PDB file of C-alpha atoms in Angstrom:
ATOM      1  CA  UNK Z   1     -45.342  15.256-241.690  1.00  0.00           C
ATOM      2  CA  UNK Z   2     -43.955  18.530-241.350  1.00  0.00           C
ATOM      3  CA  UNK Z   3     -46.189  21.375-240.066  1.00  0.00           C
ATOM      4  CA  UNK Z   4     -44.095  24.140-241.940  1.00  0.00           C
ATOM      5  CA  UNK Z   5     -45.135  24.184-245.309  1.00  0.00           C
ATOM      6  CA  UNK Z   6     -42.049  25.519-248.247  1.00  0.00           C
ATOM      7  CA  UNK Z   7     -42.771  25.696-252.084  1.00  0.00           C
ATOM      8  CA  UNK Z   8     -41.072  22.091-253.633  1.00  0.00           C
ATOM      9  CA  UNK Z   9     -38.937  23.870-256.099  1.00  0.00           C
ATOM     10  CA  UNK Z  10     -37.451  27.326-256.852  1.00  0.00           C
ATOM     11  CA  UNK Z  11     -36.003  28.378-260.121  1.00  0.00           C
ATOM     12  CA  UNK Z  12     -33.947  31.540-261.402  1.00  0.00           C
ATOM     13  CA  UNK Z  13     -31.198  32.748-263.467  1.00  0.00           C
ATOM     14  CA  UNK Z  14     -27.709  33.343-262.060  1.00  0.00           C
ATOM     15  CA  UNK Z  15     -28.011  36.591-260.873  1.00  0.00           C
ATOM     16  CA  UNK Z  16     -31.150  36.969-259.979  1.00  0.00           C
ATOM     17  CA  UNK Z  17     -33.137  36.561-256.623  1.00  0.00           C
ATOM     18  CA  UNK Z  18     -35.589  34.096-255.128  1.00  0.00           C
ATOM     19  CA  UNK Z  19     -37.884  34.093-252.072  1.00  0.00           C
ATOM     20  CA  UNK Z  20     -38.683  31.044-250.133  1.00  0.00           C
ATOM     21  CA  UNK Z  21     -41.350  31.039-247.798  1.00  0.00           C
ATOM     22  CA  UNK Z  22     -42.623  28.827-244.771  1.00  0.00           C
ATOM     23  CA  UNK Z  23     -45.652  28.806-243.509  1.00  0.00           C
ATOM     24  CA  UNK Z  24     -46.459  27.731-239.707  1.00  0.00           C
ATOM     25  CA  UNK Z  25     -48.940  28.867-236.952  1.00  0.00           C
ATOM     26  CA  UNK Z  26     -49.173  30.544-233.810  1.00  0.00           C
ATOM     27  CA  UNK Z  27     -47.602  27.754-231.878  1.00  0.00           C
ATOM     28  CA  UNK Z  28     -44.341  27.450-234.270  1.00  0.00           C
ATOM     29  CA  UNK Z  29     -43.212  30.678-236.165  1.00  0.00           C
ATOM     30  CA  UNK Z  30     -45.789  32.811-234.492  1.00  0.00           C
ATOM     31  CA  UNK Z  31     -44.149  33.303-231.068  1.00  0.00           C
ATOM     32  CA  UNK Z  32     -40.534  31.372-232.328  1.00  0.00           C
ATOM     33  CA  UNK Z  33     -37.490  32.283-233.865  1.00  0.00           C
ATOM     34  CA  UNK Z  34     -36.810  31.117-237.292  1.00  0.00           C
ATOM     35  CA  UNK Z  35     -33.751  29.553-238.532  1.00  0.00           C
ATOM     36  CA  UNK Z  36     -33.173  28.655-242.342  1.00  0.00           C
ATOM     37  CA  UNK Z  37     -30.426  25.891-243.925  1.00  0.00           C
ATOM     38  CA  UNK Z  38     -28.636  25.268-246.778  1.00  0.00           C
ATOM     39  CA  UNK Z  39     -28.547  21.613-247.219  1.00  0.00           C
ATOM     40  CA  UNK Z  40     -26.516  20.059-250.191  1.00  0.00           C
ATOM     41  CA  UNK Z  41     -27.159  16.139-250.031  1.00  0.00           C
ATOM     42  CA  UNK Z  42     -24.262  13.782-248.672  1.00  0.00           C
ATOM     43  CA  UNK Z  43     -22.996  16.891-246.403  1.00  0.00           C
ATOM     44  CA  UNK Z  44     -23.292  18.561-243.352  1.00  0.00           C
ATOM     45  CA  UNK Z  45     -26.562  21.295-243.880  1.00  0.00           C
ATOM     46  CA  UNK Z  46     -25.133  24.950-243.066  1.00  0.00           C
ATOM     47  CA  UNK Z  47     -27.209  27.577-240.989  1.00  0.00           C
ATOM     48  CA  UNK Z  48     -27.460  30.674-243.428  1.00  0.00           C
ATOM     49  CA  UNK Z  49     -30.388  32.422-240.913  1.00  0.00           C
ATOM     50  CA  UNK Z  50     -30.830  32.365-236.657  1.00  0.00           C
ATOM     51  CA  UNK Z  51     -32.885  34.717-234.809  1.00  0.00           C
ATOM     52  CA  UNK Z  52     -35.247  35.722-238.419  1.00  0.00           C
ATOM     53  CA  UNK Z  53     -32.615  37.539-239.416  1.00  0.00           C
ATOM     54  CA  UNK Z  54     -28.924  37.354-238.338  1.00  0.00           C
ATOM     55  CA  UNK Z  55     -26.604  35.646-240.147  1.00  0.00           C
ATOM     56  CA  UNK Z  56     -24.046  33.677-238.731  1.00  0.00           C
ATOM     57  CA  UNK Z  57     -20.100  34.689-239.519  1.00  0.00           C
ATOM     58  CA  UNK Z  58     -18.834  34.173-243.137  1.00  0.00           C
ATOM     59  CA  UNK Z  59     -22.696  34.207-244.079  1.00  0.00           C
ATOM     60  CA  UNK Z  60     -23.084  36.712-247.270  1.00  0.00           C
ATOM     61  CA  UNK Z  61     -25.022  39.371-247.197  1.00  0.00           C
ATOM     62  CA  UNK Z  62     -27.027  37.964-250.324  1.00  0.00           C
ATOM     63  CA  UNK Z  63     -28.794  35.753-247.841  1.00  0.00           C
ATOM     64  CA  UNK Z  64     -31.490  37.425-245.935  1.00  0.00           C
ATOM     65  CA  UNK Z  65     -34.391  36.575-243.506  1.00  0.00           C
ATOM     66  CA  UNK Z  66     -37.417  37.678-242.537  1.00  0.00           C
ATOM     67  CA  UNK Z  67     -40.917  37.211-240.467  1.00  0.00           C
ATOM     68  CA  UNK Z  68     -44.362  38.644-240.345  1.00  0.00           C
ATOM     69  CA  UNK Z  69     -46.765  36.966-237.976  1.00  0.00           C
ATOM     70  CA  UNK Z  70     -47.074  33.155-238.861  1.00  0.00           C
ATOM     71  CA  UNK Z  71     -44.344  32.987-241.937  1.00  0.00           C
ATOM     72  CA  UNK Z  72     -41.135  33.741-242.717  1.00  0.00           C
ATOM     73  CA  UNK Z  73     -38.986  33.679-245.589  1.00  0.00           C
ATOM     74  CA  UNK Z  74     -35.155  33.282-246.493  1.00  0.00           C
ATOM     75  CA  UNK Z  75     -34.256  35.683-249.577  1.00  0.00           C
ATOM     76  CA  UNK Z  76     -31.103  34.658-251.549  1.00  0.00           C
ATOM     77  CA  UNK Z  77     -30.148  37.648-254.261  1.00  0.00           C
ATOM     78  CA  UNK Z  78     -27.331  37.318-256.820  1.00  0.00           C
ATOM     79  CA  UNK Z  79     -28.010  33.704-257.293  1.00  0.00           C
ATOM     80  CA  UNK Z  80     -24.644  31.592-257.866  1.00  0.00           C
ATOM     81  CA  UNK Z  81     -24.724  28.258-259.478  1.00  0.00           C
ATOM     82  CA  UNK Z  82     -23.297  27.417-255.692  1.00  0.00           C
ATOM     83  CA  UNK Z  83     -26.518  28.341-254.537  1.00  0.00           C
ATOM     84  CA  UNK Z  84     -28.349  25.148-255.801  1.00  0.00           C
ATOM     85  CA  UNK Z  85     -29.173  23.367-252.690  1.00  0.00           C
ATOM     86  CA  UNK Z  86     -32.495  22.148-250.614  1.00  0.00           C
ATOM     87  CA  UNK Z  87     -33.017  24.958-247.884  1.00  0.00           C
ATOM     88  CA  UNK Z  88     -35.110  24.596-244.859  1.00  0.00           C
ATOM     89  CA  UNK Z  89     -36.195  26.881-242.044  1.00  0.00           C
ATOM     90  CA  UNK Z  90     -36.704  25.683-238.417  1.00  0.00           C
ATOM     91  CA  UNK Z  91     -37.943  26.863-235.140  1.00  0.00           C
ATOM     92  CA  UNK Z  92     -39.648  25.433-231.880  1.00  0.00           C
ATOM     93  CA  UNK Z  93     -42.785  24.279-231.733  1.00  0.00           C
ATOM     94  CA  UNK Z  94     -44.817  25.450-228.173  1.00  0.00           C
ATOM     95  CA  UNK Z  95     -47.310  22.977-228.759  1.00  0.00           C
ATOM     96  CA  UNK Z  96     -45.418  20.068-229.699  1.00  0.00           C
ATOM     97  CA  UNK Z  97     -42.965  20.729-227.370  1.00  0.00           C
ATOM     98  CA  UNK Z  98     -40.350  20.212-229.860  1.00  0.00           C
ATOM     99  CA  UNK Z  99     -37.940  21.506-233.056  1.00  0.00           C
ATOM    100  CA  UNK Z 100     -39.919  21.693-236.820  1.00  0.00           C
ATOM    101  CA  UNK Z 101     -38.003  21.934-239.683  1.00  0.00           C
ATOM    102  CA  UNK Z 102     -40.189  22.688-242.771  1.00  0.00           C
ATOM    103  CA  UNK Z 103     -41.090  20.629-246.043  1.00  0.00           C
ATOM    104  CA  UNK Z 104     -37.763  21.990-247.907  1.00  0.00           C
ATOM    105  CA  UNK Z 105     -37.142  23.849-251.205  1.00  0.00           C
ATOM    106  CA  UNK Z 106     -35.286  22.763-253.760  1.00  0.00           C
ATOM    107  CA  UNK Z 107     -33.320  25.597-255.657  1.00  0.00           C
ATOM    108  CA  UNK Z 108     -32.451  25.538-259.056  1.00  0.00           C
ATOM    109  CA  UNK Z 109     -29.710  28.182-260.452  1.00  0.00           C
ATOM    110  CA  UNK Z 110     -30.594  27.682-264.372  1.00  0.00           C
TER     111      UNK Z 110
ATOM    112  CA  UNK S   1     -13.089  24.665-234.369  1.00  0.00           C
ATOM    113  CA  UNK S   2     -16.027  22.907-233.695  1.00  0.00           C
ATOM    114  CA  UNK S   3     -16.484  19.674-235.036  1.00  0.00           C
ATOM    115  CA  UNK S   4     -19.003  16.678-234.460  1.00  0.00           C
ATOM    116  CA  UNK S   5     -18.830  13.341-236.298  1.00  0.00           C
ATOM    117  CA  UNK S   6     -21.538  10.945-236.085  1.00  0.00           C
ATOM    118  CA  UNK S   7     -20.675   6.965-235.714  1.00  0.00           C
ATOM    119  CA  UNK S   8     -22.888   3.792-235.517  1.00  0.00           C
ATOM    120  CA  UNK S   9     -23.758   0.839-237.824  1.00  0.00           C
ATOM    121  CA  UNK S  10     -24.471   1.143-241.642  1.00  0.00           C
ATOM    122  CA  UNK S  11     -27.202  -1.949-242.052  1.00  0.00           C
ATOM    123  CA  UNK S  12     -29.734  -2.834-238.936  1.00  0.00           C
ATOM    124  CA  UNK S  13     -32.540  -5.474-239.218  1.00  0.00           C
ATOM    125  CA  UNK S  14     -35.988  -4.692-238.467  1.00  0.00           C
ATOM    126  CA  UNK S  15     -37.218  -4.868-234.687  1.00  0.00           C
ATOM    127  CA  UNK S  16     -33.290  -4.612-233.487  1.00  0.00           C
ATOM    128  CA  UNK S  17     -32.054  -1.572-231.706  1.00  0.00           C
ATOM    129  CA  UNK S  18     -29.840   1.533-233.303  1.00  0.00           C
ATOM    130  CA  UNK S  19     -27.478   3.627-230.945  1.00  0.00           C
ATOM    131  CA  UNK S  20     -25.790   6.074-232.564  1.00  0.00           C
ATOM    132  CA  UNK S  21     -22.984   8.180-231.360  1.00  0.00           C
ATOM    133  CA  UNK S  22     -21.888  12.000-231.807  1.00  0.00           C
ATOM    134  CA  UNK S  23     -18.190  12.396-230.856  1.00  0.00           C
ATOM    135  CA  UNK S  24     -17.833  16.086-230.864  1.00  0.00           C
ATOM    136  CA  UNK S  25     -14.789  18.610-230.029  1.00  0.00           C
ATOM    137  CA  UNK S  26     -14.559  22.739-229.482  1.00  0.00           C
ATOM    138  CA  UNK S  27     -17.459  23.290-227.195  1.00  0.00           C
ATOM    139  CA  UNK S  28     -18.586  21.366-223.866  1.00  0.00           C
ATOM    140  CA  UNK S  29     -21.592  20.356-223.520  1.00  0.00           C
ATOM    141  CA  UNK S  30     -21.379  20.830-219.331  1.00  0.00           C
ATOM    142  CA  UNK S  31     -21.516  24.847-220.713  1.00  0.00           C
ATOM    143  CA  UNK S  32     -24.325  26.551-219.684  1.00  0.00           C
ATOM    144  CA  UNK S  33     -27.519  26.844-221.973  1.00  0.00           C
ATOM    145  CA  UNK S  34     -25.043  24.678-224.712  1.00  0.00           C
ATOM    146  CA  UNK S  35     -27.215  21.308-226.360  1.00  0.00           C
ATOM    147  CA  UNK S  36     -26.792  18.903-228.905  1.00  0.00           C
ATOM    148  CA  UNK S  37     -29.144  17.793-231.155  1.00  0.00           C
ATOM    149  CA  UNK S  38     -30.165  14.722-233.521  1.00  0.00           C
ATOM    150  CA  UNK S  39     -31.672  14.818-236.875  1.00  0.00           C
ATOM    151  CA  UNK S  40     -32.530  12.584-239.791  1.00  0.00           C
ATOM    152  CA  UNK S  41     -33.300  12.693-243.558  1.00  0.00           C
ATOM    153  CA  UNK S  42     -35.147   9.585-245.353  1.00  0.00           C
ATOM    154  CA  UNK S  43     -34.157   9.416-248.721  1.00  0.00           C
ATOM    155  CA  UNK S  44     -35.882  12.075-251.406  1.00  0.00           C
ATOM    156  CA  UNK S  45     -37.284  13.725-247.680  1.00  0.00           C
ATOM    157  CA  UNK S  46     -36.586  16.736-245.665  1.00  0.00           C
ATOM    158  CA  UNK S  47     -34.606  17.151-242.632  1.00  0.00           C
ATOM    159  CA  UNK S  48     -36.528  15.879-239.300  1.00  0.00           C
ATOM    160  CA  UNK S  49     -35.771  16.280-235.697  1.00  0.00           C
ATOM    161  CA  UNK S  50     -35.531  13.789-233.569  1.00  0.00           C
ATOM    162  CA  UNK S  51     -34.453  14.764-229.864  1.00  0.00           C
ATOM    163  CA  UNK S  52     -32.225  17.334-228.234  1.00  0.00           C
ATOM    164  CA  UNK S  53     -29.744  17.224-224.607  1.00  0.00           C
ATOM    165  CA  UNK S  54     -29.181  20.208-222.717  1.00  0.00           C
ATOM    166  CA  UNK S  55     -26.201  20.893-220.787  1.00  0.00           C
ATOM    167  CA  UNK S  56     -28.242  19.902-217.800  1.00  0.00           C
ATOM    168  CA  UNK S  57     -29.029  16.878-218.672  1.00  0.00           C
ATOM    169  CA  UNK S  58     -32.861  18.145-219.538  1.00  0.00           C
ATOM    170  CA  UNK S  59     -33.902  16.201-222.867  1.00  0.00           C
ATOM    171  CA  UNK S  60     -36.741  16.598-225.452  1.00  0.00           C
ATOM    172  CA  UNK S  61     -37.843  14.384-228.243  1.00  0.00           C
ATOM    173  CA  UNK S  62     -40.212  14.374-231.669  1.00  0.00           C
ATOM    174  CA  UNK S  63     -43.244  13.354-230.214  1.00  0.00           C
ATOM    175  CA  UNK S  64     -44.054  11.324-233.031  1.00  0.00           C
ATOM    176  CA  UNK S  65     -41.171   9.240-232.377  1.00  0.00           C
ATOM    177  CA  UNK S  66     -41.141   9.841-228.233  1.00  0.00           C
ATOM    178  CA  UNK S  67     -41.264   6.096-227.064  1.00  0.00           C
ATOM    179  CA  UNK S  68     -38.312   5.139-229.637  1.00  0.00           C
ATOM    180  CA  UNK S  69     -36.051   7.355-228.774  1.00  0.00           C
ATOM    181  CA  UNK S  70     -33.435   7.485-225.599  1.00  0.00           C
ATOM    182  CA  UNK S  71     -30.834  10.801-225.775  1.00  0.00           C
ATOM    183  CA  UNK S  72     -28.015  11.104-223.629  1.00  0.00           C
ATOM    184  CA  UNK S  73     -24.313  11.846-222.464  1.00  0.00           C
ATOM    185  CA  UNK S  74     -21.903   8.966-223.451  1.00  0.00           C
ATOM    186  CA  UNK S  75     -19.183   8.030-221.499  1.00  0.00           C
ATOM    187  CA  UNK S  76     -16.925  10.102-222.495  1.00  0.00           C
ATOM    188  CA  UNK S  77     -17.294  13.889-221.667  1.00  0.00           C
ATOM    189  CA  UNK S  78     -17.360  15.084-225.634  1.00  0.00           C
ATOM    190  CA  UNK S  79     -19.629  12.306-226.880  1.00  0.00           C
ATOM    191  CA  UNK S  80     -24.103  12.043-226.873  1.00  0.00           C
ATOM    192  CA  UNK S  81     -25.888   8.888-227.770  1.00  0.00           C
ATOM    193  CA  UNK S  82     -28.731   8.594-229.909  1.00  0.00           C
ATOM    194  CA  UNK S  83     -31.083   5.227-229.085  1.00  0.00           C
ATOM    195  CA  UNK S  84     -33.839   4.020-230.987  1.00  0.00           C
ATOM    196  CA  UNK S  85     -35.567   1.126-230.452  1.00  0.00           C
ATOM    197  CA  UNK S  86     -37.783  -1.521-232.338  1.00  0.00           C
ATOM    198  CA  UNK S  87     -36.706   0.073-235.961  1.00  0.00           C
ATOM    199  CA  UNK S  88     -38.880  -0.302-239.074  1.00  0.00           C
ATOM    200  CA  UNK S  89     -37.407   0.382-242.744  1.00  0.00           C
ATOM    201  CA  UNK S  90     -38.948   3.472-242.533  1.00  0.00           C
ATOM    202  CA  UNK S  91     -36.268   4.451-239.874  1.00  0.00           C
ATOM    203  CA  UNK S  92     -33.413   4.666-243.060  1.00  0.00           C
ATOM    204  CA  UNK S  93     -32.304   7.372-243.143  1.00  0.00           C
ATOM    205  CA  UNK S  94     -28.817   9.889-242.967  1.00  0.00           C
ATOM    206  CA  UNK S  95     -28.283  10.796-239.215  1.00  0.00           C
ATOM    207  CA  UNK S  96     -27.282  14.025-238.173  1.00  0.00           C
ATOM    208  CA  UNK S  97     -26.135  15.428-234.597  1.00  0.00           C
ATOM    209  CA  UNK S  98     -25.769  18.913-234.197  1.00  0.00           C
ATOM    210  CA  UNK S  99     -24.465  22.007-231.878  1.00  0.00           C
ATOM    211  CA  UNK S 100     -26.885  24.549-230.682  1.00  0.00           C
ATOM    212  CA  UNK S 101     -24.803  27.232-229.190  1.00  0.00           C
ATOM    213  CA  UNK S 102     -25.045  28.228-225.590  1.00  0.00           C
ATOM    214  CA  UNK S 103     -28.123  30.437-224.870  1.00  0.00           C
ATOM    215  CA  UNK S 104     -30.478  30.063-221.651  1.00  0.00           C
ATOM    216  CA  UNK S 105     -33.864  30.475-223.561  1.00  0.00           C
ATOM    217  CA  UNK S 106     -34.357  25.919-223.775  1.00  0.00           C
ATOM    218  CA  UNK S 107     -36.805  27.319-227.238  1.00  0.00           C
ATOM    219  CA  UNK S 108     -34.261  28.749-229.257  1.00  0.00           C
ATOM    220  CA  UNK S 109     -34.116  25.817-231.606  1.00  0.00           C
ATOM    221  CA  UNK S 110     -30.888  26.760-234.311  1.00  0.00           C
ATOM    222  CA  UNK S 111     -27.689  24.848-235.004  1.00  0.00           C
ATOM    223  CA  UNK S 112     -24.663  26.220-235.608  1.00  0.00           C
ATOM    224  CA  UNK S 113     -21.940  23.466-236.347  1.00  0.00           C
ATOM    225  CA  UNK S 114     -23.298  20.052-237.671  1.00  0.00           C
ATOM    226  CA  UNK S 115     -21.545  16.593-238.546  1.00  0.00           C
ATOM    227  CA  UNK S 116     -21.344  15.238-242.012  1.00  0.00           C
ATOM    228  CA  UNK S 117     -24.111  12.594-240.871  1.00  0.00           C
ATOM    229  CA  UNK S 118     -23.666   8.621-240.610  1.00  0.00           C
ATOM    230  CA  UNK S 119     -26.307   6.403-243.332  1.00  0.00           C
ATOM    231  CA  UNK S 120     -28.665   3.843-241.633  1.00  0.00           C
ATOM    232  CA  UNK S 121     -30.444   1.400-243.575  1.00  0.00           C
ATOM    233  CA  UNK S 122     -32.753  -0.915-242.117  1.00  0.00           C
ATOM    234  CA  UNK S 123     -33.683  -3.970-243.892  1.00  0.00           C
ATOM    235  CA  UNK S 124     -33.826  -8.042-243.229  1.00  0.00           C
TER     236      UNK S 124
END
């Protein structure tokens, strides 16, 4: 069981923007970076987010990330039916020793 | 280019032994602060990680799944193996391995370049 906590399921028009968020604690995304995926099932998940808010080369500026205290969340603006995909952040865990990934959010472009 | 391509055997009984491979290329592992990392996804769950090698042979694992798991360098220079032992149905899943570029802090947890993932089922 995951100890990052995402909404299920996102939903929005092409065009417009969502906000996913994941929620941790003091030992994870508290004093941890946070990373954030783009997973499309049967493939290879893609790093859209490292260090809160950097993207990675060839990573559009629609995707953005952020963090305030023990959460952080992935913005995605100008949705794109390309966009649907389950997205997950990630960071270490002090306590545990260990990598989290959160519960994942499934995005919808309608 | 970086690439990493996971290998091992589709269908496993219960109580046998897994050991997966990770064959990668465009990075070296004997880098400094560089580390590859396993992953998993059960069907209709999220992504879950399962143990991580550093380029100095340090390891860490899912504590959950600690005394199951065995990471480390294959024989071959550009290659890590994934063990797990005594597996239940519950261990079916899609493995992943993955790249964490070279930094010195052992916390920064990201990946940057991952395989396309190998499917494990585990049933009698």
């Amino acid at each position: 069981q995951s100890v990052l906590t995402q909404p299920p399921s996102l939903s929005a028009a092409p065009g417009q923007k969502v906000t996913i968020s994941c929620s941790g604690s003091s030992s994870n995304i508290g004093n941890n970076l946070v990373s954030w995926y783009q997973h499309v099932p049967k493939t290879a998940p893609k790093l859209l987010i490292y260090d809160n808010n950097k993207r990675p080369s060839g990573i559009p500026d629609r995707f953005s990330g952020s963090k305030s205290g023990t959460s952080a969340t992935l913005g995605i603006t100008g949705l794109q039916t390309g966009d649907e995909a389950d997205y997950y952040c990630a960071t270490w865990d002090t306590s545990l020793s260990g990598g989290v990934f959160g519960t994942g959010t499934h995005v919808t472009v309608l | 280019q970086i690439t990493l391509k996971e290998s091992g055997p589709a269908l496993v009984k219960p109580t046998q032994t897994l050991t997966l491979t990770c064959t990668f290329s465009g990075f070296s592992l004997s880098s400094g602060g560089a580390a590859v990392g396993w992953f998993r996804q059960p069907p209709g769950k999220a992504l879950e990680w399962l143990a991580l090698l550093y380029w100095d042979d340090d390891k860490r694992y899912s504590r959950s799944l600690k005394r199951r798991l065995t990471i480390a360098k294959g024989a071959s220079r550009n290659q890590v193996l994934l063990t797990i032992t005594n597996l239940d149905p519950e261990d079916t899943a899609t493995y992943f391995c993955a790249r964490r570029p070279e930094q010195w802090f052992a916390e920064l947890f990201y990946f940057d370049s991952w395989g396309q993932g190998t499917p494990v089922t585990v049933s009698s």
